[in-house]
Each structure stands twice: as C-alpha cells, then as structure tokens.
mmCIF file with all atom_site columns, C-alpha atoms in Angstrom:
data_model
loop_
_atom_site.group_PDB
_atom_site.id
_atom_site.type_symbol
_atom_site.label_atom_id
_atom_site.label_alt_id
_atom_site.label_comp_id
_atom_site.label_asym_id
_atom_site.label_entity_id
_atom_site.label_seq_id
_atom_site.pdbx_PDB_ins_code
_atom_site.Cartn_x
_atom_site.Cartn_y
_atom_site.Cartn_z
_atom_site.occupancy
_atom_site.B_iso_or_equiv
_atom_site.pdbx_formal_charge
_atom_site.auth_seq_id
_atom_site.auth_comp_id
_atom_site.auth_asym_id
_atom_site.auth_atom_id
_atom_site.pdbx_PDB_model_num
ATOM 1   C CA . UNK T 1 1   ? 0.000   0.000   0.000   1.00 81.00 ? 318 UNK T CA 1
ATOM 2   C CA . UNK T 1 2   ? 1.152   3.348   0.662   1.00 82.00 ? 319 UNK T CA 1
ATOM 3   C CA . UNK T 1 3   ? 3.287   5.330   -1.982  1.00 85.00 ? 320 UNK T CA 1
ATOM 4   C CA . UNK T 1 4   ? 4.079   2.423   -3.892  1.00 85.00 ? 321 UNK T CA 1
ATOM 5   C CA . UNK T 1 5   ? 0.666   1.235   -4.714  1.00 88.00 ? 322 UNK T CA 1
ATOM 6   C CA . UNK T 1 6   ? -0.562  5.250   -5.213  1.00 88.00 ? 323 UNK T CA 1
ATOM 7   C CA . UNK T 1 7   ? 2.790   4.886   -7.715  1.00 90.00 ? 324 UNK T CA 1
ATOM 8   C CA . UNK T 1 8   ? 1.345   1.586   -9.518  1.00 89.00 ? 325 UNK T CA 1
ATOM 9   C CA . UNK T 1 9   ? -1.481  3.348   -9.955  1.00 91.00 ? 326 UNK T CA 1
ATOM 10  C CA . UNK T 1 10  ? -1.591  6.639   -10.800 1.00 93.00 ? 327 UNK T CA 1
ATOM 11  C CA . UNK T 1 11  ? 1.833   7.090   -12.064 1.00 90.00 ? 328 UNK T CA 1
ATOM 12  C CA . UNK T 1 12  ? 2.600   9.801   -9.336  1.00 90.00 ? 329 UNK T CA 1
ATOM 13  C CA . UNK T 1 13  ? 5.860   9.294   -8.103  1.00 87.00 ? 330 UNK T CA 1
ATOM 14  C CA . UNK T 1 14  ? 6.545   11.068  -4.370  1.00 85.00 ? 331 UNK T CA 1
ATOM 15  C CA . UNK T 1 15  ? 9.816   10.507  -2.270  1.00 83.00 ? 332 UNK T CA 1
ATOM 16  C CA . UNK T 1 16  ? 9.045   7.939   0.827   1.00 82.00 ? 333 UNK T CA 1
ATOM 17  C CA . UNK T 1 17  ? 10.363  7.105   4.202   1.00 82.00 ? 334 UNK T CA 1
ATOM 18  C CA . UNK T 1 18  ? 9.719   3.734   4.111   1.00 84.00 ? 335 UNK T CA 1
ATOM 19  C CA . UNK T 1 19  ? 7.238   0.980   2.667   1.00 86.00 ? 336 UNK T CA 1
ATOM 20  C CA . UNK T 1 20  ? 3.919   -0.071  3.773   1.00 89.00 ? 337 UNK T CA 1
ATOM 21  C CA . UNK T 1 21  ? 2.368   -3.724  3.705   1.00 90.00 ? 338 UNK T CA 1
ATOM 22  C CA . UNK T 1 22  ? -0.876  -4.800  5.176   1.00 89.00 ? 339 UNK T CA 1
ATOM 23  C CA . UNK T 1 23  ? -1.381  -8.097  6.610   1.00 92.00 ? 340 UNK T CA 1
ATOM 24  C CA . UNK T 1 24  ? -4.197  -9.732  8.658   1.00 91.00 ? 341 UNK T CA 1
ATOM 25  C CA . UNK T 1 25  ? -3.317  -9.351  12.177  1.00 89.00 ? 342 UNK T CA 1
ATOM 26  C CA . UNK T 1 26  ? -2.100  -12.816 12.545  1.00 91.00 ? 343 UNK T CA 1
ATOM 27  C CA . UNK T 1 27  ? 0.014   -12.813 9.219   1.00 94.00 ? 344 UNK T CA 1
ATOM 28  C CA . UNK T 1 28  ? 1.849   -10.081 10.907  1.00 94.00 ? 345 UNK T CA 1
ATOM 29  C CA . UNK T 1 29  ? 3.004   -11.599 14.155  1.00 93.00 ? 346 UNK T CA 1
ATOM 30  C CA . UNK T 1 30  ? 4.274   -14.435 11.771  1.00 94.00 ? 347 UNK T CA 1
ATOM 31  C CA . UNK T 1 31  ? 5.847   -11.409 9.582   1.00 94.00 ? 348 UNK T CA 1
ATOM 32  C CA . UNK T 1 32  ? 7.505   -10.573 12.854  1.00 95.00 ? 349 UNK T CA 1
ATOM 33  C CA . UNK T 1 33  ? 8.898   -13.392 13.994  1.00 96.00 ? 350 UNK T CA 1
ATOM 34  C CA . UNK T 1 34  ? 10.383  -14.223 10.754  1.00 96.00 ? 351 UNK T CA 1
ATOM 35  C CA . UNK T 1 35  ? 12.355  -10.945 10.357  1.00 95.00 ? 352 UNK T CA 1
ATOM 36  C CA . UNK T 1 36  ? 13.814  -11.440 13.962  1.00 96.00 ? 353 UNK T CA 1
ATOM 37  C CA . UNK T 1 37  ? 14.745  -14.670 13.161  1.00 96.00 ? 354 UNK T CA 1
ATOM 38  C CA . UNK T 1 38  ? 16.401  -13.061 10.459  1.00 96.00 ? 355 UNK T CA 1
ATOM 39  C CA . UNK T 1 39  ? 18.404  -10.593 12.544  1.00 94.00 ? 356 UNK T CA 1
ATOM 40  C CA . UNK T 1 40  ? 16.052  -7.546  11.954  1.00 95.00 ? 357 UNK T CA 1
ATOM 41  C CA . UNK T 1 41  ? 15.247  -5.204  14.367  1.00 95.00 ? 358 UNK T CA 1
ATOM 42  C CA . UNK T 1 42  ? 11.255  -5.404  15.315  1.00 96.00 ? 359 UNK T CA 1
ATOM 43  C CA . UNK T 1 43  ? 8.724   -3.681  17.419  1.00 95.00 ? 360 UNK T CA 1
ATOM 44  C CA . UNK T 1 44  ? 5.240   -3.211  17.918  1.00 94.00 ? 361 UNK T CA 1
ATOM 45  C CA . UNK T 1 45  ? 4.696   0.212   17.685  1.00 93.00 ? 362 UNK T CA 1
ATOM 46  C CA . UNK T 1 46  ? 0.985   0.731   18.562  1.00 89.00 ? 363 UNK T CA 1
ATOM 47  C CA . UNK T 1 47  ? -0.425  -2.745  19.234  1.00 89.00 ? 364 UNK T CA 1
ATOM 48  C CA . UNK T 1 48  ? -3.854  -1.772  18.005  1.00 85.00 ? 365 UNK T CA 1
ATOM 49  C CA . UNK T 1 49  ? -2.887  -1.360  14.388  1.00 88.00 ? 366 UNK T CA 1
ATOM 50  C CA . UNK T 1 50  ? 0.939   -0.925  13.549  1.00 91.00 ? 367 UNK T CA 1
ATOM 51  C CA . UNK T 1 51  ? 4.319   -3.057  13.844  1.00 95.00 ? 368 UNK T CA 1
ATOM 52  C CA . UNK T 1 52  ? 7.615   -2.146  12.567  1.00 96.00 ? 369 UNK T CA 1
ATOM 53  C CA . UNK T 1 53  ? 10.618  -3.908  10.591  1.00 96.00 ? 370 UNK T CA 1
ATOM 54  C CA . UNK T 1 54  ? 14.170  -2.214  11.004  1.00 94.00 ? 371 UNK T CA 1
ATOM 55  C CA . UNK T 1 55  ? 17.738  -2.855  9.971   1.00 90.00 ? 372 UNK T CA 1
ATOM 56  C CA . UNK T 1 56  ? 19.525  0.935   10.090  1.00 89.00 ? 373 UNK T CA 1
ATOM 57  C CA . UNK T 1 57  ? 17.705  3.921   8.982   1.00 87.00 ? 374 UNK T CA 1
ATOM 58  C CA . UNK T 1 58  ? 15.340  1.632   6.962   1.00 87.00 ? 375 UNK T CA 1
ATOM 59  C CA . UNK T 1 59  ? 12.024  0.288   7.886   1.00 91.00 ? 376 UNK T CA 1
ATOM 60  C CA . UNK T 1 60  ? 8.530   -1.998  6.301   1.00 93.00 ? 377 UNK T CA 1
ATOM 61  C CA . UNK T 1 61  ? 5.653   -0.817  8.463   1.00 93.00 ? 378 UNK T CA 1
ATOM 62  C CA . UNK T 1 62  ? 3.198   -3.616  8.857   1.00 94.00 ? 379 UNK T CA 1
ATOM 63  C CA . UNK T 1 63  ? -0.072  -2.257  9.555   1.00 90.00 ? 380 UNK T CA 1
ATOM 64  C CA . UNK T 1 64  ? -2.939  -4.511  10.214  1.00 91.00 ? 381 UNK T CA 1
ATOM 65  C CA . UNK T 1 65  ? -6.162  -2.167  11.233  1.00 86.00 ? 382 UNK T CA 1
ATOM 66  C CA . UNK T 1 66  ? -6.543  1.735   10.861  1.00 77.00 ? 383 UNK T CA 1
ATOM 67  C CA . UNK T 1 67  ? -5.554  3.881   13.532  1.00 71.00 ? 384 UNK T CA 1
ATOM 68  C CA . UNK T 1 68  ? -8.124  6.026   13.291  1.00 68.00 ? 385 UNK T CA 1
ATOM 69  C CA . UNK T 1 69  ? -11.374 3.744   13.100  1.00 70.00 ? 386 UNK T CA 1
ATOM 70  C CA . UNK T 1 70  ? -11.712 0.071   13.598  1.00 70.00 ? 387 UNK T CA 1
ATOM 71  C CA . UNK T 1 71  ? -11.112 -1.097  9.836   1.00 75.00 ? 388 UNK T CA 1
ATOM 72  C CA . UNK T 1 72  ? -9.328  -4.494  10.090  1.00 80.00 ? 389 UNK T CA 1
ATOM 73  C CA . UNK T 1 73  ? -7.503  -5.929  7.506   1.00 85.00 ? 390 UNK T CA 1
ATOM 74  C CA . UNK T 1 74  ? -9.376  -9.133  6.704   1.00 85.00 ? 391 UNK T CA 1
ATOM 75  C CA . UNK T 1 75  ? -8.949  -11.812 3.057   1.00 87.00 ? 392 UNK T CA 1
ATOM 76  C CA . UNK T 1 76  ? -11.163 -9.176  1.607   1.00 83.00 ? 393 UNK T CA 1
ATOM 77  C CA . UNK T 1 77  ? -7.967  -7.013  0.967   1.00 83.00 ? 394 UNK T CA 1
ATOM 78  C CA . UNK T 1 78  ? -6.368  -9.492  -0.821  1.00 83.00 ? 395 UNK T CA 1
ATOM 79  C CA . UNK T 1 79  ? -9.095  -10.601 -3.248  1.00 84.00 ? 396 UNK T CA 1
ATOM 80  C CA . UNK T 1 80  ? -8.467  -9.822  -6.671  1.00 84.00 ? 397 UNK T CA 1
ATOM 81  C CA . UNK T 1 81  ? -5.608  -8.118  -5.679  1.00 90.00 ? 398 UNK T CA 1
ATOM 82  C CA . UNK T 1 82  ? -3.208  -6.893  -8.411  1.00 90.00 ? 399 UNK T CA 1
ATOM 83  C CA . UNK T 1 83  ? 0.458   -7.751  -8.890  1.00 90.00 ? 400 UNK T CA 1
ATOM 84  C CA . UNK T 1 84  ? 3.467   -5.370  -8.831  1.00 87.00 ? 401 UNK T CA 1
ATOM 85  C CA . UNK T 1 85  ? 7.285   -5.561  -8.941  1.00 87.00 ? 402 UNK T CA 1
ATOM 86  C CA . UNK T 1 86  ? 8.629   -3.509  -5.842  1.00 81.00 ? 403 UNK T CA 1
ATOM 87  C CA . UNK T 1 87  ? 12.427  -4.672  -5.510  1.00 82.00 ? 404 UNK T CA 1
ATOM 88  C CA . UNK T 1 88  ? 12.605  -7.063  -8.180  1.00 90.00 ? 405 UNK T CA 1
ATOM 89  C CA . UNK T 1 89  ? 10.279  -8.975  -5.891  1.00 88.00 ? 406 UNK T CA 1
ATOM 90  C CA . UNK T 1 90  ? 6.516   -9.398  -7.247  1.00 91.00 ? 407 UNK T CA 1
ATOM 91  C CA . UNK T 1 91  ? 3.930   -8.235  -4.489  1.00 87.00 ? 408 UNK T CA 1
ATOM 92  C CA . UNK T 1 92  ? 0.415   -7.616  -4.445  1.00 89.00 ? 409 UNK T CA 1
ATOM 93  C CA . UNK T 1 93  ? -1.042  -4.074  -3.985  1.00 91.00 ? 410 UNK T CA 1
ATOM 94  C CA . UNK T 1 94  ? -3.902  -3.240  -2.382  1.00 90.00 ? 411 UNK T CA 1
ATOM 95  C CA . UNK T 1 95  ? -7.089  -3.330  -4.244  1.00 92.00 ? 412 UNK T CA 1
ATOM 96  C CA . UNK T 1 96  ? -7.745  0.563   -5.066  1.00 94.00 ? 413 UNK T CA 1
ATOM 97  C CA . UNK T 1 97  ? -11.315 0.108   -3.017  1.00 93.00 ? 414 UNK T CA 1
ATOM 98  C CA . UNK T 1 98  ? -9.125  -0.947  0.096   1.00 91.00 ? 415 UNK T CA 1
ATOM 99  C CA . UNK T 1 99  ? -6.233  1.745   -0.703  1.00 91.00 ? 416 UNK T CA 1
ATOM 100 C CA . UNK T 1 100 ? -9.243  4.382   -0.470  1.00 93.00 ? 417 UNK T CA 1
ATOM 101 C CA . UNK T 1 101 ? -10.851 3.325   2.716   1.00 89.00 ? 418 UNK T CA 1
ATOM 102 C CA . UNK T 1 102 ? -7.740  2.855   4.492   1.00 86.00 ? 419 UNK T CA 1
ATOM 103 C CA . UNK T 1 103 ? -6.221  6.777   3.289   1.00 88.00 ? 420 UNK T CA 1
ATOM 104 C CA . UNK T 1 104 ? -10.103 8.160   3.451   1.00 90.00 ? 421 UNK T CA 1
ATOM 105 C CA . UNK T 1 105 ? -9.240  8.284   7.252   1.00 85.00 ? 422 UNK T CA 1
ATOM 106 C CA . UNK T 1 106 ? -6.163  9.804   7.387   1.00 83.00 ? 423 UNK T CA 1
ATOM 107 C CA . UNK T 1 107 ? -6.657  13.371  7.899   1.00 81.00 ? 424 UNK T CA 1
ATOM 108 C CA . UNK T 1 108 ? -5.507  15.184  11.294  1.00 75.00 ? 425 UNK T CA 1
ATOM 109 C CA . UNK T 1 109 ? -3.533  17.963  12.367  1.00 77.00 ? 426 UNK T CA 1
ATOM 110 C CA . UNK T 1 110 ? -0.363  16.306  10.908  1.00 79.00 ? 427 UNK T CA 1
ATOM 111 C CA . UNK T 1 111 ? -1.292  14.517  8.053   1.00 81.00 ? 428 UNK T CA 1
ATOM 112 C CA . UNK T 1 112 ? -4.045  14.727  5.456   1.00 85.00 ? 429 UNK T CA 1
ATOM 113 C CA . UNK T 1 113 ? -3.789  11.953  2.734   1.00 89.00 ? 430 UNK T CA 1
ATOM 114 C CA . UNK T 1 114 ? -7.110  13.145  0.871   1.00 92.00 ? 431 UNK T CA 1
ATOM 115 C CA . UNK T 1 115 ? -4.837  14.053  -2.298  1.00 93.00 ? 432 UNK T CA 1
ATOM 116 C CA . UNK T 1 116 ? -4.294  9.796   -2.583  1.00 93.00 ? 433 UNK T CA 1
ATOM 117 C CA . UNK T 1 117 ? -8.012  9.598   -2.698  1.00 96.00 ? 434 UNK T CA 1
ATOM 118 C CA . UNK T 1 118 ? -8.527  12.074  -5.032  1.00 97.00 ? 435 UNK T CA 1
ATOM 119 C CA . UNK T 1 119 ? -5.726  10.640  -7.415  1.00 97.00 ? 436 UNK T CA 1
ATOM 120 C CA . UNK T 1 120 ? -6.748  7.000   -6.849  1.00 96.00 ? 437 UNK T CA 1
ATOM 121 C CA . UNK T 1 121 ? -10.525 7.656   -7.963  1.00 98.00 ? 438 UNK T CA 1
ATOM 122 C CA . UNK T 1 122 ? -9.216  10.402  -10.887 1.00 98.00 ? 439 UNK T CA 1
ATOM 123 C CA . UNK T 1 123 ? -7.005  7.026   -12.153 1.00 97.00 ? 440 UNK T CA 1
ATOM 124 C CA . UNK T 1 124 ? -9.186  4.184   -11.066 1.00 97.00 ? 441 UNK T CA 1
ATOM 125 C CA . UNK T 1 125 ? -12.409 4.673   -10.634 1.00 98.00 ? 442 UNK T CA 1
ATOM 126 C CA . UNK T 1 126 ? -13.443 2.108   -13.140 1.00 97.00 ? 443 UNK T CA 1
ATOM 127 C CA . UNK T 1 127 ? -11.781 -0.357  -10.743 1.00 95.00 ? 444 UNK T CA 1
ATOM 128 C CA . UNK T 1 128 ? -13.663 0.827   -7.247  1.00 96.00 ? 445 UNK T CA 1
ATOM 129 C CA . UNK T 1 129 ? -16.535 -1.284  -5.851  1.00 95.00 ? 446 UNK T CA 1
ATOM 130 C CA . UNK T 1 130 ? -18.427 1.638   -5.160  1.00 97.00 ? 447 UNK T CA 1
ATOM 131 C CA . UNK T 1 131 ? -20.895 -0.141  -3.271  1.00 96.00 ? 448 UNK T CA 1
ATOM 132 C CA . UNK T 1 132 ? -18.663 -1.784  -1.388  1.00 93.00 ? 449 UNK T CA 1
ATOM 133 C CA . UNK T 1 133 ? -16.616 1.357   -0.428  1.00 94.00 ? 450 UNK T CA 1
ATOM 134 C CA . UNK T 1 134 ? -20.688 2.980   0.484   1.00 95.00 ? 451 UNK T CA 1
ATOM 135 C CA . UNK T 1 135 ? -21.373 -0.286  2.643   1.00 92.00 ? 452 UNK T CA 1
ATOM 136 C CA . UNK T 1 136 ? -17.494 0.087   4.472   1.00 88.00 ? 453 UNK T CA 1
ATOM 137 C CA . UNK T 1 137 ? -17.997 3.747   5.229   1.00 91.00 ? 454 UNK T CA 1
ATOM 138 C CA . UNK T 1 138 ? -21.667 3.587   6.071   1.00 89.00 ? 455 UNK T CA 1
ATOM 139 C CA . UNK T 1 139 ? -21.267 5.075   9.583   1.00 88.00 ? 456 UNK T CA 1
ATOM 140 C CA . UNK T 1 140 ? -18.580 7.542   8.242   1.00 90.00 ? 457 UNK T CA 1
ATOM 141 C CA . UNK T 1 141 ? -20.582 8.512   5.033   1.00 93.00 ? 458 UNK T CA 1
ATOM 142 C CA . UNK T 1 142 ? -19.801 12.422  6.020   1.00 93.00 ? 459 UNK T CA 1
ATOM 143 C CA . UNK T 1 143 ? -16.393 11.394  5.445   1.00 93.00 ? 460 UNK T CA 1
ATOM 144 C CA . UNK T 1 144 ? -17.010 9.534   1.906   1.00 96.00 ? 461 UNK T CA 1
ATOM 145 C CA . UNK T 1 145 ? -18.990 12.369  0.636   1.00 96.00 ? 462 UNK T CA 1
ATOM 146 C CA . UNK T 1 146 ? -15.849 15.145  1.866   1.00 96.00 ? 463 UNK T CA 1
ATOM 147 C CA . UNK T 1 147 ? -13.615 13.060  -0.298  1.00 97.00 ? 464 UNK T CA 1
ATOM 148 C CA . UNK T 1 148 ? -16.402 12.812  -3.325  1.00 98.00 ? 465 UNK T CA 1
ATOM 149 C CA . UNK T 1 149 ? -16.763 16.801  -2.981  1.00 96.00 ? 466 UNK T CA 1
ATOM 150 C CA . UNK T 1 150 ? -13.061 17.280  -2.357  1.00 97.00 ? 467 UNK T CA 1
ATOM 151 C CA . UNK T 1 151 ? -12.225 15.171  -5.799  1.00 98.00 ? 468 UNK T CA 1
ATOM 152 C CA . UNK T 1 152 ? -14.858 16.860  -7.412  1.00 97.00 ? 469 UNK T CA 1
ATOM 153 C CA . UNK T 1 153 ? -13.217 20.187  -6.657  1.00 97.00 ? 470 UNK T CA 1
ATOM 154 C CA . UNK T 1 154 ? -9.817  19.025  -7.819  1.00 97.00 ? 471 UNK T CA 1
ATOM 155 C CA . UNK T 1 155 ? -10.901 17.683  -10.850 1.00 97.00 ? 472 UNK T CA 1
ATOM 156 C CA . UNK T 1 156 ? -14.414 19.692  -12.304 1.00 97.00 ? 473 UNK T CA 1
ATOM 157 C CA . UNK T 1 157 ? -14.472 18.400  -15.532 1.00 98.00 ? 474 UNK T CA 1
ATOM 158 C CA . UNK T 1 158 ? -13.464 14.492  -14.042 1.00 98.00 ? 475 UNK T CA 1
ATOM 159 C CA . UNK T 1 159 ? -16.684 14.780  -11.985 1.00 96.00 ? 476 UNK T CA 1
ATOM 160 C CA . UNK T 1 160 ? -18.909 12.439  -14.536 1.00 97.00 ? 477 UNK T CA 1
ATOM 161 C CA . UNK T 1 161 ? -16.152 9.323   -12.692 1.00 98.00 ? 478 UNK T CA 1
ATOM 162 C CA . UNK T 1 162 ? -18.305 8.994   -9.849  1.00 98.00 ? 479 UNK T CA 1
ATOM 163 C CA . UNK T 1 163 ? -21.115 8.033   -10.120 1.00 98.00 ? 480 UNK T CA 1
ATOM 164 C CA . UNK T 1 164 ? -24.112 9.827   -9.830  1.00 96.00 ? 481 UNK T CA 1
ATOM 165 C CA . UNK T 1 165 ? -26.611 7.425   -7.604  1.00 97.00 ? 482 UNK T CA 1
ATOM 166 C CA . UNK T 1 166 ? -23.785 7.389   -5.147  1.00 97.00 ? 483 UNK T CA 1
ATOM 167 C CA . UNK T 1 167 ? -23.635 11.479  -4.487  1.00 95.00 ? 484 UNK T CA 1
ATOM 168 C CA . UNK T 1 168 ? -27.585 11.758  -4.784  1.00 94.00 ? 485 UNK T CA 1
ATOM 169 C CA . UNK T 1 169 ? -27.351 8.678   -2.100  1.00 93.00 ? 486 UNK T CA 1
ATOM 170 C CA . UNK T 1 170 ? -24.910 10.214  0.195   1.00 95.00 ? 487 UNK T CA 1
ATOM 171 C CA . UNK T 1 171 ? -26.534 13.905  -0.390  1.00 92.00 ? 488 UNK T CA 1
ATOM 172 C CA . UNK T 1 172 ? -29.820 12.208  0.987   1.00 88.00 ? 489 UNK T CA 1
ATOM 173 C CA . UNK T 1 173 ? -28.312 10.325  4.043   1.00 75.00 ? 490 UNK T CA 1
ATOM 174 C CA . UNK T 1 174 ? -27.233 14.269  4.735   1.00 68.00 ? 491 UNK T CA 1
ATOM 175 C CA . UNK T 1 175 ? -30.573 15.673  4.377   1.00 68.00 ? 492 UNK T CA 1
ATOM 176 C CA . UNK T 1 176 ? -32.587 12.841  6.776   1.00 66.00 ? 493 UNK T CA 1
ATOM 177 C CA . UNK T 1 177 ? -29.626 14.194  9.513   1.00 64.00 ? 494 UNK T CA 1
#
C-alpha cells in the first residue's frame, strides 16, 4: 500500500520514508517473527494497528487495522488483488477500493492523505466497488462524501467518474440528519 501502490497506480511518483504492507493481524506476528529470526530489528509500535521492521535507517511498516477507526484488515484485501514488482520482488497491492478506505481516514492535524483519494478515484475509478466502499464507510458517510466533494473540486471536468446514484445517495443520508 502506501506510496508504492498510489505509484502503480496513478503514475505519481513522491519521495518515501519507508514501505507499507498490510497483513491480517495474525500474518503479521508471523511477519515478525520471521524478520527477527532473520536478525532484523522489530517492534510493535501501537499494538492496536501498527508493527515495525528495522535494519539501520530503513524500515517496512506492517499495519494490520486503521488507527483512526476500527477497519481491520481481513482476506477481503487481498481478493483480486493486483500484482506489482517492488524490488525485483513481485507483491500484491492493495485493491484501489481498500487503498481508499484505508487513506479516506487519514486526515488530522499532521497529516491529510485526501490528495491519494482524489488521485486514486481520478485514475481508477473504473476499478472501485463503489458499493462496497458505500457499505465500508456507512457510519462515516460524512467522510465519503468530503472526499467525493473534495475530488470533485480538484478535478471539475473528471466529476462524470463517480457516479451519480452514489452522491444523490450520500446527499440524501445528509438531508434525513
């Protein structure tokens, strides 16, 4: 996930820090344990959602839920999931519905990744479930329809790439508030 997969993607190129993989919560313990094993430095950073990989300056971040709201990473993420070469190794990146609804919640004082979303739908948006992103952010749909109106603001003559049931839908779920 993370710049790589926004790079596989949308062609946008940005300088990184380090690289991000999701794994179910188990897979990542056993992620863990296999780069001590292999003399890497490891550590749990937040227990409810992020573990780290270290040799030096460099690190893999292993996240397995989102900080911000309880969004697990399940099988679901990996369905259908498309193949990359990071490395000269082949991986797979996350499906651009799960790249949205993990960066649709990242947006605080320090860091605000709604540009991703907006460049992720602008480049794939033939590729998003959008019913499935609707039924994910259900009790965050104020947050779904920011990014819609955000991305619909960046790119006015793009707007026709979502589609229209799903504003009219979330516009309504505003008006019964």
């Amino acid at each position: 996930s993370g710049t790589y997969a926004l790079s596989s993607y949308t062609g946008i190129d940005r300088p990184t820090k380090d690289v991000d993989v999701f794994a179910k919560a188990g897979d990542a313990l056993r992620l863990l344990a296999f780069f001590r094993d292999h003399q890497f430095d490891t550590i749990v950073v937040d227990e409810r959602w992020l573990a780290r990989v270290t040799r030096g300056e460099l690190f893999v971040d292993i996240i397995y839920n989102m900080p911000t709201v309880s969004v697990h990473v399940t099988d679901e993420w990996f369905e259908n999931a498309p193949e990359a070469t990071l490395f000269g190794a082949t991986v797979r990146l996350v499906p651009p519905t799960q790249f949205i609804w993990s960066k649709i919640f990242v947006q605080d004082h320090h860091r605000y990744d709604g540009a991703d979303v907006a460049h992720m739908i602008l480049k794939k948006h033939d590729q998003i479930d959008w019913r499935q992103l609707l039924s994910h952010m259900e009790l965050y749909w104020e947050v779904l329809l920011m990014a819609l109106l955000n991305f619909r603001f960046i790119y006015p003559s793009e707007r026709h790439v979502v589609p229209r049931w799903l504003i009219e839908e979330l516009i309504e779920g505003h008006r019964d508030q």
